[in-house]
XYZ file of C-alpha atoms in Angstrom:
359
model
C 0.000 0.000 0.000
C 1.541 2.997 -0.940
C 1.770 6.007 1.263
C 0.721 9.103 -0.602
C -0.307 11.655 2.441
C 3.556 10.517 3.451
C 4.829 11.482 -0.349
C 2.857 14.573 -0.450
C 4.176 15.628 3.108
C 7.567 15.118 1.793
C 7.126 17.118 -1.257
C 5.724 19.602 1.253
C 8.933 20.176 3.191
C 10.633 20.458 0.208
C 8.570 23.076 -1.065
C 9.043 25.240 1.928
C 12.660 24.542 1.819
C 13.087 26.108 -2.091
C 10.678 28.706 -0.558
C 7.791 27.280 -3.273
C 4.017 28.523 -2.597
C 2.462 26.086 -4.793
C 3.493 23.686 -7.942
C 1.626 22.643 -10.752
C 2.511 19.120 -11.240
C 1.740 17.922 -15.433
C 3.974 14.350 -15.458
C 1.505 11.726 -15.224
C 4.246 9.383 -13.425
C 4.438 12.242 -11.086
C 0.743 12.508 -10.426
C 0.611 8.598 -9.968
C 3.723 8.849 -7.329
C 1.977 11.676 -5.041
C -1.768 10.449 -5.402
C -1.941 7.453 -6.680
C -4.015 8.114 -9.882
C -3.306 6.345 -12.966
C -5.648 8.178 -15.821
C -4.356 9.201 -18.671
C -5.149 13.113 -18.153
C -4.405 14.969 -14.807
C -2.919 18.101 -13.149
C -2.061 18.088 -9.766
C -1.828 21.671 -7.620
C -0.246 21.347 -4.166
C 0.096 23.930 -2.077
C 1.412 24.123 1.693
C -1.929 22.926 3.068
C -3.627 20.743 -0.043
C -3.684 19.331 -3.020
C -6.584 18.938 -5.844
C -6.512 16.499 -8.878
C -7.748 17.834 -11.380
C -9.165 15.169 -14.622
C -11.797 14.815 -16.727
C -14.989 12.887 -16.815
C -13.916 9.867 -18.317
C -12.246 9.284 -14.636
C -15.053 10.175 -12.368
C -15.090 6.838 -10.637
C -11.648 6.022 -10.867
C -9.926 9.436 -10.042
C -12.101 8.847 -6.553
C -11.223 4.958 -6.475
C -7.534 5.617 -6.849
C -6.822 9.100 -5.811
C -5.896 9.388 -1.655
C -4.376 12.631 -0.055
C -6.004 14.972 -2.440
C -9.482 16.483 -3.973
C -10.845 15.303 -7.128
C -12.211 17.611 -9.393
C -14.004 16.374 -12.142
C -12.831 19.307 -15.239
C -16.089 20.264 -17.121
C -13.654 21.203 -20.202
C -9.583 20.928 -19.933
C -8.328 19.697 -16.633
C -5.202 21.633 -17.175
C -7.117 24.845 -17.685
C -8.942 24.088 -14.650
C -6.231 23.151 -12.486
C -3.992 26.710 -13.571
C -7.485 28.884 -12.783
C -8.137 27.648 -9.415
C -4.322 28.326 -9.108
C -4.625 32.040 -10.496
C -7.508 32.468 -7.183
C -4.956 30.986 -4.156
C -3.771 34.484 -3.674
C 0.079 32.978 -4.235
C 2.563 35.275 -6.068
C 3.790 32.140 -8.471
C 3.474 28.535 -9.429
C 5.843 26.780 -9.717
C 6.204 23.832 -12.315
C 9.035 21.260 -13.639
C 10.580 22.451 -16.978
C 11.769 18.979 -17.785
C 8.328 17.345 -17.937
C 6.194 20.197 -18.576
C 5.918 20.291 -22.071
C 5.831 23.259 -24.579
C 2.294 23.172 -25.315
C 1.081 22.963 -21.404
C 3.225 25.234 -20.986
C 1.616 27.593 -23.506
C -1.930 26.984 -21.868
C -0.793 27.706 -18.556
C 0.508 31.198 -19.348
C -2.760 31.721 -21.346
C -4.858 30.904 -18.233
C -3.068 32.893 -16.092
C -0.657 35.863 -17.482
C 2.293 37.944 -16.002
C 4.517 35.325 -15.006
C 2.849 33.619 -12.755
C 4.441 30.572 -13.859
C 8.083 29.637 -12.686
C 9.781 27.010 -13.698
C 11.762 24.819 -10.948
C 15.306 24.820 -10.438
C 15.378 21.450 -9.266
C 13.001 18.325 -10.091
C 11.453 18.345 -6.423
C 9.376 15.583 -7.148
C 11.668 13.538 -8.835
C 14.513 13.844 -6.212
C 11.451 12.160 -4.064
C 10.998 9.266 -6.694
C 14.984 8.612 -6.287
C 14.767 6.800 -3.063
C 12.436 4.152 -3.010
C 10.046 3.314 0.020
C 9.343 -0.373 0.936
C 6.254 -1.164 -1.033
C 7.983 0.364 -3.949
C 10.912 -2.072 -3.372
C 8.469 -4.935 -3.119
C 6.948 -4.381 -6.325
C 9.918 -3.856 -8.159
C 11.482 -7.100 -6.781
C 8.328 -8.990 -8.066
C 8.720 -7.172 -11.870
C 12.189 -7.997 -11.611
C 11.965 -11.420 -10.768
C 8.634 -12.078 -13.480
C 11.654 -10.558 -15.645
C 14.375 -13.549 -14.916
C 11.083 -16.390 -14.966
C 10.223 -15.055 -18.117
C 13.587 -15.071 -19.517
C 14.157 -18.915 -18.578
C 10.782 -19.576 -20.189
C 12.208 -18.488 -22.989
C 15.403 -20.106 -23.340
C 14.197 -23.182 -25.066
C 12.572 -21.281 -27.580
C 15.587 -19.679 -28.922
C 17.016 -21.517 -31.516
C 18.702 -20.974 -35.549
C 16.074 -20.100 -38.057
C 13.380 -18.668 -35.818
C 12.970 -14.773 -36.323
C 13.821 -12.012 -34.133
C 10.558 -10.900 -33.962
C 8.777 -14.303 -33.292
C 11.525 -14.177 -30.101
C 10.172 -11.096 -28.871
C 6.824 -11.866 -29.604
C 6.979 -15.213 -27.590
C 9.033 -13.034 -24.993
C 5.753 -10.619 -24.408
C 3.313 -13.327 -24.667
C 4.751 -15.304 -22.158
C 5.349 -12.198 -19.667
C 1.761 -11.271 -20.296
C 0.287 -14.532 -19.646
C 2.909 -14.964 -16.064
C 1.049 -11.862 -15.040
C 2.967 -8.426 -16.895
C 0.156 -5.659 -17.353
C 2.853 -4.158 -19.663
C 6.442 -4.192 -21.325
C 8.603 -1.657 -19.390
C 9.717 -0.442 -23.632
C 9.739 -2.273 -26.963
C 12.119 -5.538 -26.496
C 15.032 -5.736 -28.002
C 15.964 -9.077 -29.644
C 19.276 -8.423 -31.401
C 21.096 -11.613 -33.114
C 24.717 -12.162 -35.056
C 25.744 -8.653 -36.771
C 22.715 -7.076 -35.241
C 23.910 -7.265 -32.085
C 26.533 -4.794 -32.464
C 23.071 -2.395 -32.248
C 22.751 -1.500 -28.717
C 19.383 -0.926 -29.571
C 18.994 -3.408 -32.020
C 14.974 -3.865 -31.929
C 13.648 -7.192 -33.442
C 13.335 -7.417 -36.740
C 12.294 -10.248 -39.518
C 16.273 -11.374 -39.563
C 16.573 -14.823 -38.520
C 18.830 -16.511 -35.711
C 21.865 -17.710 -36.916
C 23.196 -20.731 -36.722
C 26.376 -19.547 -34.818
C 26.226 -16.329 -32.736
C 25.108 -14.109 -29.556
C 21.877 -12.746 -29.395
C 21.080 -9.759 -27.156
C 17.610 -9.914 -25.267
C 17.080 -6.449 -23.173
C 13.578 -6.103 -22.138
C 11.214 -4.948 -18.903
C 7.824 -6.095 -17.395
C 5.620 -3.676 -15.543
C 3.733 -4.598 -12.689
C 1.379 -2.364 -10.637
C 3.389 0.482 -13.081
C 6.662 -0.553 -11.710
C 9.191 -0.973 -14.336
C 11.996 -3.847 -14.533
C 14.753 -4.070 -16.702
C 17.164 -6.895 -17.643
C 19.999 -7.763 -20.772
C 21.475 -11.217 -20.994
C 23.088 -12.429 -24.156
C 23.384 -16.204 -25.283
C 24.976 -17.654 -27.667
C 24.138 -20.147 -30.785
C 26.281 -22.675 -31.689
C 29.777 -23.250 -30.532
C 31.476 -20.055 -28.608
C 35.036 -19.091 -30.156
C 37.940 -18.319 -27.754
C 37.693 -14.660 -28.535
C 34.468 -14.586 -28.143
C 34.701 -16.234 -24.907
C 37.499 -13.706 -23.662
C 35.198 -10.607 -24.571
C 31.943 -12.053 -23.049
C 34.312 -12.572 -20.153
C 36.056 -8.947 -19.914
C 32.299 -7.748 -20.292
C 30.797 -10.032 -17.508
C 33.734 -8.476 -15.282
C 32.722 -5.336 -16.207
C 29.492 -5.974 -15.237
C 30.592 -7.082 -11.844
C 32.879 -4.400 -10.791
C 29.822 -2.230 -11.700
C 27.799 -4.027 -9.798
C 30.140 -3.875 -6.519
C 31.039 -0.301 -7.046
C 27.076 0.341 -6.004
C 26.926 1.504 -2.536
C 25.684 4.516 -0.294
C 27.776 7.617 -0.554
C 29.588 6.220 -4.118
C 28.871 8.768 -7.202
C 27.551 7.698 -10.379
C 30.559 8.586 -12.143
C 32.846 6.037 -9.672
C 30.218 3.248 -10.291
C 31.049 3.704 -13.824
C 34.130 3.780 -13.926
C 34.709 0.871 -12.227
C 32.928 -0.891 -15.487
C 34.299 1.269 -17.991
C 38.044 0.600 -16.592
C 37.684 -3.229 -16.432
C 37.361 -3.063 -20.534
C 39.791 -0.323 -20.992
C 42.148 -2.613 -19.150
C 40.966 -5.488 -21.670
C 41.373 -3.286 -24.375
C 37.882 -2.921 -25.163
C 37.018 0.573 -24.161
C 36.388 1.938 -27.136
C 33.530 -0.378 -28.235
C 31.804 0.342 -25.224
C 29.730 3.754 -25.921
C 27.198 4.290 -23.393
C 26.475 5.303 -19.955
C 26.904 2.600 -17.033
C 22.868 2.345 -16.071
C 20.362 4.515 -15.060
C 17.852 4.572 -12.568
C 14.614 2.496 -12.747
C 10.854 3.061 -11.361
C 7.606 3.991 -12.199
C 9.645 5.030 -15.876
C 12.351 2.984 -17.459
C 14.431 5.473 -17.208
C 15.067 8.224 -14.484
C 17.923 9.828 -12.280
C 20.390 8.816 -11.440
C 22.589 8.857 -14.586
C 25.801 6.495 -13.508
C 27.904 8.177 -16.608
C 30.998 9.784 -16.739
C 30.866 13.318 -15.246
C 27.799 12.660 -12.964
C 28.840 13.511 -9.637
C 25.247 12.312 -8.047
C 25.680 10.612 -5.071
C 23.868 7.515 -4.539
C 21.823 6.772 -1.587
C 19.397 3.710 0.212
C 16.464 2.978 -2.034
C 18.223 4.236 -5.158
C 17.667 1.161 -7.732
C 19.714 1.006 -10.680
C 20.952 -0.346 -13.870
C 24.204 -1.792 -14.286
C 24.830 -2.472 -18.134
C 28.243 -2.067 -19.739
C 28.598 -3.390 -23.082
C 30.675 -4.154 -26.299
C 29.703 -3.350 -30.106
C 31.654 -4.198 -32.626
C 30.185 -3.400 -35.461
C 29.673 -6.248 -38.372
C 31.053 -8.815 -36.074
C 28.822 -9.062 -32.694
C 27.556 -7.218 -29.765
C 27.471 -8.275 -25.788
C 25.099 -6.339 -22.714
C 24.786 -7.878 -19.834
C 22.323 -5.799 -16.980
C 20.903 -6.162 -13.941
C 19.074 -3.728 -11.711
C 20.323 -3.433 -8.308
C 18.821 -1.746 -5.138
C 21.228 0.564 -3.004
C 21.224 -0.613 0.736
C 22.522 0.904 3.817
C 25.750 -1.128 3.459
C 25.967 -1.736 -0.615
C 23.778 -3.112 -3.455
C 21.925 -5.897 -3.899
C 21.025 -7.410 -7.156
C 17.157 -7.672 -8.241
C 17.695 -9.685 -11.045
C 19.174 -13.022 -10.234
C 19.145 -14.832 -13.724
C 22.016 -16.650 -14.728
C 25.126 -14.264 -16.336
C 26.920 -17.090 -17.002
C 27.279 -17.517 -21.100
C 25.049 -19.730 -21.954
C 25.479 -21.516 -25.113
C 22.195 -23.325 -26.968
């Protein structure tokens, strides 16, 4: 059961510490986190003493079935219009709002509704810095996506074999997550075989398996609109020694990531410890993303583990750890798990097998 009149109380003293009168909050995975409403139209205006949901009729009995620690009101016309007039009539100075969710055409209605800049934007993503650290029941649900992540993946496993598309892969992928209880797919799986696996982001396409080579499966379940995210790669047909030795160096990689994750560590020191197990292998250069990310009600959110990102990490943080090689027209390997920041290091989420399995 998730505590919203805690969240909002939070977001409360955060508010008075920025010296912020009210917000107008547009991010639907930000409405969700402080009220609990899941519709597909909302604003959400909090202000030191309350806060009013405002949707439109197609929610009536939902927005009051789902929505605790705030108002409901039911928008005769545009919920956002709504929301910004009742704000205009608080007597505040400003509202304030999150630039990097807010988008460019709410933005333009809100300053129509209510002129003379009345409308500040944030210097800091107060509600997201909440969403960070997650509280137990968020924990518990993303331990149950995770794990429906790993079953689903060893479900799989036989299915995977030379001649079969990439697509038919993913497609049995989704069908069996869906039918071991996924309401969703955290983003569109990636099924990435021989060449195409040099595509980080290889998405399936009609190419079949080959006979010998890795295939990259990266993919996420939602449950209860908590995200999980997991990459293994396998390998069809008999492994060569050098590909062996780089699934190795990026398994280590992996792991040094993976042990790098604790309270008071910044993002940039987790990655590094990945990125400098492959430079030592000599395989820095094919490795050209960011270490992992933070996971939640979105696939992706802060923290950014990445060079540069001084962020420090803290209990209830839960990230991604996913170095990988891509050498392109030969083969690509990802390996990632999502692991959970404790008081005294990380612990992994996603317990599937890394070792390279070979079908």
């Amino acid at each position: 059961m998730m505590d919203h009149v805690a969240r909002l109380r939070a977001l409360r003293r955060k508010m008075s510490e920025q010296k912020v009168e009210a917000m107008l909050i547009t991010a639907l995975p930000d409405v969700r986190y402080l009220c609990g409403f899941t519709g597909s139209n909302a604003a959400l205006v909090v202000t030191g003493r309350r806060a009013t949901l405002y949707t439109d009729g197609r929610y009536t009995t939902q927005a009051k079935e789902e929505t605790s620690g705030a108002r409901v009101v039911i928008a005769a016309k545009s919920a956002l219009k709504e929301a910004c007039t009742a704000l205009g009539k608080l007597g505040v100075s400003h509202a304030f709002f999150d630039p990097s969710s807010t988008t460019v055409a709410q933005l333009a209605v809100m300053k129509k509704e209510v002129r003379g800049g009345f409308f500040v934007p944030a210097k800091r993503a107060l509600v997201g810095e909440l969403r960070e650290r997650k509280d137990t029941a968020e924990i518990a649900l993303m331990e149950r996506a995770a794990q429906l992540g790993c079953d689903v993946f060893d479900k799989l496993l036989p299915k995977i074999e030379s001649g079969v598309s990439e697509m038919e892969i993913a497609a049995e992928l989704e069908y069996l997550a869906r039918k071991m209880g996924a309401e969703a797919m955290s983003f569109e799986t990636i099924v990435a075989s021989g060449s195409r696996s040099a595509l980080p982001h290889g998405r399936a396409t009609e190419q079949k398996l080959p006979a010998n080579g890795f295939i990259t499966l990266d993919f996420g379940v939602i449950l209860n609109g908590y995200c999980s995210d997991m990459t293994r790669t396998v390998h069809l047909g008999e492994v060569s020694r050098a590909e062996r030795e780089a699934y190795d160096a990026v398994l280590e990689a992996q792991q040094a990531g993976v042990s790098a994750v604790k309270p008071g560590a910044t993002c940039d020191e987790v990655d590094e410890a990945a990125r400098s197990v492959l430079k030592a292998a000599g395989l820095a250069k094919f490795f050209t993303h960011s270490t992992g990310h933070g996971v939640g009600l979105e696939i992706h959110e802060t923290p950014r583990l990445a060079q540069g990102q001084r962020q420090v990490l803290e209990p209830g943080m839960v990230v991604t750890i996913e170095p990988g090689i891509y050498i392109a027209g030969r083969y690509g390997i990802r390996i990632e798990d999502m692991v959970l920041v404790t008081e005294d290091g990380g612990r992994i989420l996603t317990p599937a097998s890394k070792a390279l399995i070979e079908l």
